[in-house]
XYZ file of C-alpha atoms in Angstrom:
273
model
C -16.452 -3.815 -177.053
C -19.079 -2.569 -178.891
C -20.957 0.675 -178.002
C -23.794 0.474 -175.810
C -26.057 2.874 -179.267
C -24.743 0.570 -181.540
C -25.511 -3.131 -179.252
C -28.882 -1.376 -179.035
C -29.404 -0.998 -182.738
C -28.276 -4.456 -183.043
C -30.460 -6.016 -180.260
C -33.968 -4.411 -182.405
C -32.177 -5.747 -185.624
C -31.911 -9.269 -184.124
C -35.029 -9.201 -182.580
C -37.285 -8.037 -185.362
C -35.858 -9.812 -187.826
C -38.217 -12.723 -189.961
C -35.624 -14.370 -191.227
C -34.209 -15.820 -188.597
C -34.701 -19.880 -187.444
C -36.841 -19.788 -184.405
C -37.839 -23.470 -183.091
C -41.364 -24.051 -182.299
C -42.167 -25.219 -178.592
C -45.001 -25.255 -177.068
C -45.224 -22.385 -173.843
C -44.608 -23.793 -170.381
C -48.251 -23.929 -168.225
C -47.613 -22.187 -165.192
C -49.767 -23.966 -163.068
C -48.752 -23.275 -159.562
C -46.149 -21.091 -157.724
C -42.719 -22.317 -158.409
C -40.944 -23.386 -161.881
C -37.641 -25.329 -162.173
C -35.212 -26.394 -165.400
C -32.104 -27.850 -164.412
C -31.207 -28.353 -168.664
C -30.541 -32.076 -167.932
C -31.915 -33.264 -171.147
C -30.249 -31.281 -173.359
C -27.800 -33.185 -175.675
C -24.603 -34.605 -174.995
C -23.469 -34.904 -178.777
C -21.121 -32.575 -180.220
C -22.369 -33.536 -183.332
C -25.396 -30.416 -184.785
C -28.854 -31.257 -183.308
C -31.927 -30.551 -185.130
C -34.387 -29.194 -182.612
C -36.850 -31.324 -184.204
C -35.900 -34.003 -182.344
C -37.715 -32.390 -179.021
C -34.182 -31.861 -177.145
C -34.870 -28.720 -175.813
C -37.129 -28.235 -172.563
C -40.681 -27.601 -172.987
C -41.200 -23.900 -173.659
C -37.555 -23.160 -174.218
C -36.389 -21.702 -177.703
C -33.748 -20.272 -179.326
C -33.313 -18.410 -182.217
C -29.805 -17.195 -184.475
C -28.949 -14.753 -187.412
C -25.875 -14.478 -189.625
C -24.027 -16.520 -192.081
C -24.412 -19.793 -189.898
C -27.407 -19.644 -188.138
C -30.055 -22.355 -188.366
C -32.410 -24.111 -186.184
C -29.717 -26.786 -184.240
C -27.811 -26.409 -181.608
C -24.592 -28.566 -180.206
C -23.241 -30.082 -176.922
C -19.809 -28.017 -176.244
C -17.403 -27.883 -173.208
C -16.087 -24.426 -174.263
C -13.338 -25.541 -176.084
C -14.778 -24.882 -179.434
C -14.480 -21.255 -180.758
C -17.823 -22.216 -183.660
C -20.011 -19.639 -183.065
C -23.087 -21.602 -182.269
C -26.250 -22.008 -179.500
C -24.834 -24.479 -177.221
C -25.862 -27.536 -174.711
C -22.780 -26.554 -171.974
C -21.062 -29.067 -170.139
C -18.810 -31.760 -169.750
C -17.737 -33.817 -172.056
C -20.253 -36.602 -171.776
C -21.697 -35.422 -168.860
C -25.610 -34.940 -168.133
C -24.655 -31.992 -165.863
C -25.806 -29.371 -168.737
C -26.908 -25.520 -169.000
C -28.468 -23.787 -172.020
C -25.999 -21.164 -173.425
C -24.272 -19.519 -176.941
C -21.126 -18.246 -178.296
C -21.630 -15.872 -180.700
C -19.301 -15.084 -183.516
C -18.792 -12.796 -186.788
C -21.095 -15.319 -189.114
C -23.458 -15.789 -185.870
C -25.566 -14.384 -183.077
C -28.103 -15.891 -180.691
C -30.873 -15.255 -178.336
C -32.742 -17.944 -175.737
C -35.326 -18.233 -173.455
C -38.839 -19.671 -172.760
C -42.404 -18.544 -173.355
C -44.643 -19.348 -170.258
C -48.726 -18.867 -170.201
C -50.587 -18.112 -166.933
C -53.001 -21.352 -166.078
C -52.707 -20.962 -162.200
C -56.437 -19.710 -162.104
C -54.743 -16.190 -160.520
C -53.456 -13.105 -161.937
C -49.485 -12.888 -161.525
C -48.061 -9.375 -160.556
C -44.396 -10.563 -159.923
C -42.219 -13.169 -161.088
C -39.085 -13.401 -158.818
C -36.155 -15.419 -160.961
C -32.791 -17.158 -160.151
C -30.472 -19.234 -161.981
C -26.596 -20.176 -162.255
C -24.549 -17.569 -164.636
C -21.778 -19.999 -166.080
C -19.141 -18.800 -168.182
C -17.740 -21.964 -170.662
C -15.238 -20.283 -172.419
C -13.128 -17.111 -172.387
C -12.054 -15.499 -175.158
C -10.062 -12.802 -174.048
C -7.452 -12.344 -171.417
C -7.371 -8.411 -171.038
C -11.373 -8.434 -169.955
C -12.065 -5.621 -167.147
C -15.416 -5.518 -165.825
C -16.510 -2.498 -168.209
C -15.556 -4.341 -171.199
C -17.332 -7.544 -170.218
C -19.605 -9.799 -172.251
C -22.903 -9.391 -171.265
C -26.359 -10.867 -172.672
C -28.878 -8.818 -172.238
C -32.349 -9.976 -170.115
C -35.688 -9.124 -171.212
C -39.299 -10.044 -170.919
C -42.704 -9.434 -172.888
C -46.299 -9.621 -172.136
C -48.111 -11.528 -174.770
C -44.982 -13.011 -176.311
C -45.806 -16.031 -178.935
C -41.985 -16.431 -179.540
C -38.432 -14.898 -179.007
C -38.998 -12.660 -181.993
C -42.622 -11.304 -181.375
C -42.493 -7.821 -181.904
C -43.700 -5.202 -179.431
C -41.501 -3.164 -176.644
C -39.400 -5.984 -174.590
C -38.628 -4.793 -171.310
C -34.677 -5.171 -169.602
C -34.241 -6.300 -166.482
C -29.995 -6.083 -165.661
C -30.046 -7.802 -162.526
C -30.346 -10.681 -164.954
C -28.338 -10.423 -167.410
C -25.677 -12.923 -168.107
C -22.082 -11.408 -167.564
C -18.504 -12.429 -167.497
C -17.542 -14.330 -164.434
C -13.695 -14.402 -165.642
C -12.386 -11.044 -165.478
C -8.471 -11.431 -164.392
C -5.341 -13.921 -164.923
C -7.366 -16.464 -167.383
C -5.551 -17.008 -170.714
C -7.484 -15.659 -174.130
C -8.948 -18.232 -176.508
C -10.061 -21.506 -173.978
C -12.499 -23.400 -172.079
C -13.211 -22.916 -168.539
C -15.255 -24.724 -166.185
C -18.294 -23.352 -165.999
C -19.716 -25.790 -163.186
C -17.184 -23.864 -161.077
C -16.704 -20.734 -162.550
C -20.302 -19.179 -161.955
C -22.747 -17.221 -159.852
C -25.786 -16.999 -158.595
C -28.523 -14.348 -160.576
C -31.770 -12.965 -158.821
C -33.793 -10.664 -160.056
C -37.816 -9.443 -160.012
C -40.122 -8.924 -163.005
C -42.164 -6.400 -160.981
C -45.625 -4.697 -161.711
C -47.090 -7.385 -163.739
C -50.987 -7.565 -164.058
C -50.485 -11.230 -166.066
C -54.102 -12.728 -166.716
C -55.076 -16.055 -166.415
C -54.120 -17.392 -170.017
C -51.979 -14.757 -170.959
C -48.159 -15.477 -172.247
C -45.046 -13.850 -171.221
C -41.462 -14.733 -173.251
C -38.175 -14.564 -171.366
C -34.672 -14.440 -173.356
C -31.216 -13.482 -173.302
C -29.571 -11.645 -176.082
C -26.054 -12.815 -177.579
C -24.534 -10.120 -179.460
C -21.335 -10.818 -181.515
C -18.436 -8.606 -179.611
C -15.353 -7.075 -181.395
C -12.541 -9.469 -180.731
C -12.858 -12.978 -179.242
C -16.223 -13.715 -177.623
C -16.976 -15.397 -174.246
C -19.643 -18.200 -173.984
C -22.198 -17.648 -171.361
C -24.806 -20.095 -169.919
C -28.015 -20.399 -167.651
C -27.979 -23.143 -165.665
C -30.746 -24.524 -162.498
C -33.301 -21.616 -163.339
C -36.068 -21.123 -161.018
C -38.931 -18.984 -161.549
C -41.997 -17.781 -158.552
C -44.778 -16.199 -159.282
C -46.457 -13.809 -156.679
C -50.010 -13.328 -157.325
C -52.228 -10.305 -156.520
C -54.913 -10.075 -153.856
C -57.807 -11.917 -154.656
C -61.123 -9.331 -154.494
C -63.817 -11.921 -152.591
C -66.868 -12.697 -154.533
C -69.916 -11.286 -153.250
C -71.810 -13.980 -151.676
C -68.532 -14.353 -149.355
C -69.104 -10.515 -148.778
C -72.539 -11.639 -147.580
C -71.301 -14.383 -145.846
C -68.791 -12.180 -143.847
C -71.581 -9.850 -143.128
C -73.843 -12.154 -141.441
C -71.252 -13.215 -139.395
C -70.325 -10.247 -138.250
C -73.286 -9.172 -137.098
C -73.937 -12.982 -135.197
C -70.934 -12.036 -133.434
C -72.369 -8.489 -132.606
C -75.567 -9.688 -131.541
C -73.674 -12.409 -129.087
C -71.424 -9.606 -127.528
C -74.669 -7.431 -127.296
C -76.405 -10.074 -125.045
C -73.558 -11.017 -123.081
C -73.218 -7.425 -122.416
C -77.424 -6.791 -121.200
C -77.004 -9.461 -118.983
C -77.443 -8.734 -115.183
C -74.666 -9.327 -113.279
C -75.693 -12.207 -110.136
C -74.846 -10.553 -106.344
Protein backbone atom coordinates (compact mmCIF):
# COMPACT_ATOMS: atom_id res chain seq x y z
CA UNK A 1 0.00 0.00 0.00
CA UNK A 2 1.12 3.21 -0.52
CA UNK A 3 2.86 5.33 2.18
CA UNK A 4 0.84 7.38 4.33
CA UNK A 5 3.79 10.89 2.99
CA UNK A 6 3.31 9.85 -0.31
CA UNK A 7 -1.07 9.28 -0.20
CA UNK A 8 -0.70 12.73 1.38
CA UNK A 9 1.18 14.30 -1.47
CA UNK A 10 -1.23 12.69 -3.68
CA UNK A 11 -4.47 13.71 -1.83
CA UNK A 12 -3.17 17.90 -2.30
CA UNK A 13 -2.26 16.84 -5.97
CA UNK A 14 -5.82 15.55 -6.57
CA UNK A 15 -7.40 18.08 -4.79
CA UNK A 16 -5.80 21.19 -6.20
CA UNK A 17 -5.71 20.19 -9.40
CA UNK A 18 -7.84 22.47 -12.38
CA UNK A 19 -7.87 20.07 -14.67
CA UNK A 20 -9.88 17.75 -13.41
CA UNK A 21 -13.95 17.17 -14.48
CA UNK A 22 -15.92 18.38 -11.57
CA UNK A 23 -19.90 18.29 -12.23
CA UNK A 24 -21.79 21.30 -11.36
CA UNK A 25 -24.73 20.84 -8.73
CA UNK A 26 -26.30 23.09 -7.06
CA UNK A 27 -25.47 22.94 -2.82
CA UNK A 28 -28.07 21.16 -0.72
CA UNK A 29 -30.26 23.99 1.55
CA UNK A 30 -30.03 22.88 4.92
CA UNK A 31 -33.14 24.01 6.09
CA UNK A 32 -33.89 22.22 9.26
CA UNK A 33 -32.15 19.65 11.57
CA UNK A 34 -31.85 16.38 9.86
CA UNK A 35 -30.61 15.45 6.13
CA UNK A 36 -31.12 12.06 4.40
CA UNK A 37 -29.79 10.45 0.77
CA UNK A 38 -30.55 6.98 0.40
CA UNK A 39 -28.73 7.20 -3.57
CA UNK A 40 -31.98 5.70 -4.98
CA UNK A 41 -31.89 7.66 -8.11
CA UNK A 42 -28.71 7.05 -9.18
CA UNK A 43 -28.50 5.02 -12.47
CA UNK A 44 -29.06 1.56 -13.10
CA UNK A 45 -27.22 1.47 -16.60
CA UNK A 46 -23.92 0.06 -16.94
CA UNK A 47 -23.64 1.92 -19.88
CA UNK A 48 -21.25 5.74 -19.05
CA UNK A 49 -23.66 8.45 -17.75
CA UNK A 50 -23.12 11.98 -18.47
CA UNK A 51 -23.89 13.86 -15.30
CA UNK A 52 -25.65 16.24 -17.39
CA UNK A 53 -28.47 14.35 -17.35
CA UNK A 54 -29.20 15.45 -13.45
CA UNK A 55 -28.59 11.69 -12.11
CA UNK A 56 -26.79 12.55 -9.25
CA UNK A 57 -28.56 13.89 -5.94
CA UNK A 58 -28.88 17.47 -5.46
CA UNK A 59 -25.63 18.82 -4.03
CA UNK A 60 -23.68 15.66 -4.64
CA UNK A 61 -20.50 15.77 -6.98
CA UNK A 62 -17.78 13.98 -7.98
CA UNK A 63 -14.75 14.69 -9.51
CA UNK A 64 -11.65 12.22 -11.29
CA UNK A 65 -8.00 12.65 -12.61
CA UNK A 66 -5.83 10.40 -14.78
CA UNK A 67 -5.85 8.95 -18.17
CA UNK A 68 -9.71 8.13 -17.98
CA UNK A 69 -11.29 10.51 -15.99
CA UNK A 70 -14.22 12.58 -17.21
CA UNK A 71 -17.40 13.89 -15.95
CA UNK A 72 -19.74 10.33 -16.09
CA UNK A 73 -20.09 7.88 -13.95
CA UNK A 74 -21.60 4.07 -14.35
CA UNK A 75 -23.99 1.62 -12.56
CA UNK A 76 -21.57 -1.44 -11.41
CA UNK A 77 -22.16 -4.51 -9.13
CA UNK A 78 -18.40 -4.84 -8.41
CA UNK A 79 -17.67 -7.15 -10.92
CA UNK A 80 -15.99 -4.75 -13.19
CA UNK A 81 -12.26 -4.01 -12.47
CA UNK A 82 -12.69 -0.24 -14.93
CA UNK A 83 -11.46 2.13 -12.78
CA UNK A 84 -14.38 4.47 -12.68
CA UNK A 85 -16.94 6.63 -10.11
CA UNK A 86 -19.64 4.22 -9.68
CA UNK A 87 -23.67 3.95 -9.00
CA UNK A 88 -23.21 0.47 -6.63
CA UNK A 89 -25.66 -2.11 -6.64
CA UNK A 90 -27.42 -4.83 -8.03
CA UNK A 91 -27.75 -5.59 -11.20
CA UNK A 92 -30.95 -3.79 -12.05
CA UNK A 93 -31.74 -3.01 -8.77
CA UNK A 94 -32.83 0.58 -7.35
CA UNK A 95 -31.14 -0.41 -4.04
CA UNK A 96 -27.96 1.94 -4.93
CA UNK A 97 -24.95 3.75 -2.99
CA UNK A 98 -22.55 6.36 -4.41
CA UNK A 99 -18.98 4.89 -4.59
CA UNK A 100 -15.47 4.51 -6.94
CA UNK A 101 -12.85 2.14 -7.87
CA UNK A 102 -9.90 3.70 -8.59
CA UNK A 103 -7.24 2.41 -10.89
CA UNK A 104 -3.66 3.24 -12.53
CA UNK A 105 -5.36 5.59 -15.47
CA UNK A 106 -7.96 6.85 -12.64
CA UNK A 107 -8.71 8.34 -9.26
CA UNK A 108 -11.82 9.81 -7.67
CA UNK A 109 -13.20 11.90 -4.96
CA UNK A 110 -17.20 12.47 -3.89
CA UNK A 111 -19.27 14.24 -1.75
CA UNK A 112 -21.83 17.11 -1.41
CA UNK A 113 -21.66 20.84 -0.81
CA UNK A 114 -24.43 21.97 1.70
CA UNK A 115 -25.25 25.90 2.58
CA UNK A 116 -26.69 26.90 5.99
CA UNK A 117 -30.51 28.36 5.38
CA UNK A 118 -31.90 27.09 8.80
CA UNK A 119 -31.99 30.82 10.07
CA UNK A 120 -29.29 29.43 12.99
CA UNK A 121 -25.68 29.15 13.22
CA UNK A 122 -24.52 25.33 13.11
CA UNK A 123 -21.62 24.36 15.54
CA UNK A 124 -21.83 20.51 14.93
CA UNK A 125 -22.82 18.29 12.28
CA UNK A 126 -23.15 14.67 13.63
CA UNK A 127 -22.97 12.12 10.35
CA UNK A 128 -23.81 8.41 9.65
CA UNK A 129 -24.01 6.34 6.69
CA UNK A 130 -23.53 2.58 5.42
CA UNK A 131 -19.64 1.77 4.47
CA UNK A 132 -20.18 -0.90 1.60
CA UNK A 133 -17.43 -2.60 0.07
CA UNK A 134 -18.50 -3.82 -3.86
CA UNK A 135 -15.55 -5.40 -4.83
CA UNK A 136 -12.29 -6.82 -3.46
CA UNK A 137 -9.34 -6.79 -5.11
CA UNK A 138 -7.02 -8.49 -3.06
CA UNK A 139 -7.09 -11.59 -0.98
CA UNK A 140 -3.96 -11.05 1.37
CA UNK A 141 -5.66 -7.57 2.85
CA UNK A 142 -4.82 -7.17 6.78
CA UNK A 143 -6.34 -4.35 8.42
CA UNK A 144 -3.03 -2.12 8.14
CA UNK A 145 -2.90 -2.54 4.53
CA UNK A 146 -6.55 -1.71 3.95
CA UNK A 147 -8.16 0.58 1.39
CA UNK A 148 -9.25 3.51 2.90
CA UNK A 149 -10.84 6.89 1.45
CA UNK A 150 -10.07 9.52 3.24
CA UNK A 151 -13.05 12.01 4.92
CA UNK A 152 -12.81 15.62 4.92
CA UNK A 153 -14.78 18.78 5.21
CA UNK A 154 -14.36 22.65 4.36
CA UNK A 155 -15.92 25.81 5.41
CA UNK A 156 -16.82 27.89 2.46
CA UNK A 157 -16.42 25.09 -0.06
CA UNK A 158 -17.97 26.03 -3.72
CA UNK A 159 -16.89 22.52 -4.99
CA UNK A 160 -14.82 19.29 -4.25
CA UNK A 161 -11.73 21.05 -5.52
CA UNK A 162 -11.95 24.55 -3.78
CA UNK A 163 -8.76 25.20 -2.43
CA UNK A 164 -8.07 26.14 1.19
CA UNK A 165 -7.02 23.67 4.28
CA UNK A 166 -9.71 20.62 4.24
CA UNK A 167 -10.02 19.21 7.51
CA UNK A 168 -9.96 14.94 8.19
CA UNK A 169 -12.23 13.47 10.17
CA UNK A 170 -11.18 9.28 10.36
CA UNK A 171 -14.09 8.16 12.12
CA UNK A 172 -15.45 8.58 8.62
CA UNK A 173 -13.50 7.40 6.39
CA UNK A 174 -14.48 4.62 4.13
CA UNK A 175 -12.41 1.35 4.85
CA UNK A 176 -12.24 -2.23 3.87
CA UNK A 177 -14.97 -4.32 5.32
CA UNK A 178 -13.33 -7.64 3.71
CA UNK A 179 -10.22 -8.31 5.41
CA UNK A 180 -9.90 -12.38 5.56
CA UNK A 181 -10.81 -15.64 3.37
CA UNK A 182 -12.38 -13.52 0.27
CA UNK A 183 -10.75 -14.42 -3.08
CA UNK A 184 -8.61 -11.42 -4.98
CA UNK A 185 -10.08 -9.85 -8.11
CA UNK A 186 -14.32 -10.08 -7.52
CA UNK A 187 -17.50 -8.64 -6.56
CA UNK A 188 -18.95 -8.85 -3.22
CA UNK A 189 -22.16 -7.89 -1.88
CA UNK A 190 -21.99 -4.82 -0.58
CA UNK A 191 -25.76 -4.68 0.73
CA UNK A 192 -24.38 -7.30 3.14
CA UNK A 193 -20.94 -6.79 3.46
CA UNK A 194 -20.98 -3.27 5.29
CA UNK A 195 -21.04 -1.18 8.43
CA UNK A 196 -22.34 1.39 10.04
CA UNK A 197 -20.01 5.00 10.14
CA UNK A 198 -20.63 7.84 12.80
CA UNK A 199 -18.73 10.51 13.25
CA UNK A 200 -18.91 14.52 14.49
CA UNK A 201 -17.77 17.61 12.57
CA UNK A 202 -17.20 19.44 15.88
CA UNK A 203 -16.46 23.22 16.65
CA UNK A 204 -18.19 24.67 13.76
CA UNK A 205 -19.34 28.40 13.95
CA UNK A 206 -21.32 27.81 10.29
CA UNK A 207 -23.33 31.14 9.48
CA UNK A 208 -26.54 31.37 8.14
CA UNK A 209 -25.70 31.21 4.28
CA UNK A 210 -22.43 29.92 4.55
CA UNK A 211 -21.31 26.53 2.54
CA UNK A 212 -19.51 23.61 3.80
CA UNK A 213 -18.25 20.61 1.12
CA UNK A 214 -18.01 17.02 2.32
CA UNK A 215 -15.95 14.28 0.21
CA UNK A 216 -14.16 11.17 0.26
CA UNK A 217 -10.85 10.71 -1.37
CA UNK A 218 -10.10 7.58 -3.74
CA UNK A 219 -6.52 7.15 -4.14
CA UNK A 220 -5.21 4.56 -6.70
CA UNK A 221 -3.39 1.70 -4.36
CA UNK A 222 -0.38 -0.44 -5.51
CA UNK A 223 -1.86 -3.72 -6.60
CA UNK A 224 -5.57 -4.46 -7.12
CA UNK A 225 -7.93 -1.86 -5.66
CA UNK A 226 -11.13 -2.37 -3.58
CA UNK A 227 -14.38 -0.43 -4.43
CA UNK A 228 -15.89 1.37 -1.57
CA UNK A 229 -19.37 3.00 -1.25
CA UNK A 230 -21.62 5.35 0.96
CA UNK A 231 -24.83 4.28 1.20
CA UNK A 232 -28.27 5.78 3.55
CA UNK A 233 -26.20 8.95 4.72
CA UNK A 234 -27.68 11.02 7.33
CA UNK A 235 -26.49 14.26 8.40
CA UNK A 236 -27.78 16.56 11.99
CA UNK A 237 -26.94 19.67 12.60
CA UNK A 238 -26.65 20.98 16.27
CA UNK A 239 -26.99 24.60 16.49
CA UNK A 240 -25.50 27.02 19.06
CA UNK A 241 -27.33 28.88 21.81
CA UNK A 242 -29.35 31.49 20.59
CA UNK A 243 -28.25 35.05 22.55
CA UNK A 244 -32.09 36.61 23.19
CA UNK A 245 -32.73 39.88 21.59
CA UNK A 246 -33.05 42.67 23.84
CA UNK A 247 -36.58 43.54 24.04
CA UNK A 248 -37.01 39.74 25.33
CA UNK A 249 -34.24 40.82 27.89
CA UNK A 250 -36.75 43.53 28.81
CA UNK A 251 -39.48 41.39 28.67
CA UNK A 252 -37.83 38.88 31.13
CA UNK A 253 -37.04 41.74 33.35
CA UNK A 254 -40.42 43.00 33.90
CA UNK A 255 -41.49 39.80 34.70
CA UNK A 256 -39.27 39.15 37.07
CA UNK A 257 -39.78 41.83 39.03
CA UNK A 258 -44.04 41.23 38.74
CA UNK A 259 -43.18 38.09 40.29
CA UNK A 260 -41.03 39.86 43.03
CA UNK A 261 -43.47 42.37 43.77
CA UNK A 262 -46.32 39.42 44.15
CA UNK A 263 -44.05 37.38 46.59
CA UNK A 264 -43.29 40.77 48.39
CA UNK A 265 -47.06 41.32 49.16
CA UNK A 266 -47.92 37.93 49.91
CA UNK A 267 -45.13 38.07 52.29
CA UNK A 268 -46.40 41.83 54.25
CA UNK A 269 -49.54 40.35 54.67
CA UNK A 270 -50.83 39.85 58.31
CA UNK A 271 -51.39 36.60 59.21
CA UNK A 272 -55.56 36.19 60.50
CA UNK A 273 -55.69 34.66 64.44
Amino acid sequence: MTSTKIRAGRMMTLALSLAVPQLANAAVALTGATYSENFNGLTTSTAVVSTNGGLLPNGWQFGETGDNANSSYRAGDGSSNTGDTYSFGAAGSTDRALGSLASGSLESRFGAIFTNQTGSTINALDIAFFNEQWRNGSATVTSATATRYAFSYLVGAANLSSAGSWTTVTSLDLIDQVLTGTPSGGAVDGNTVRAQRTGTIAGLNLLQGQSIGIRWIDLDDSGSDDALAVDDFRMTASFASAVPEPSTWATMFVGLALVAGLIRRRKSRPVLA
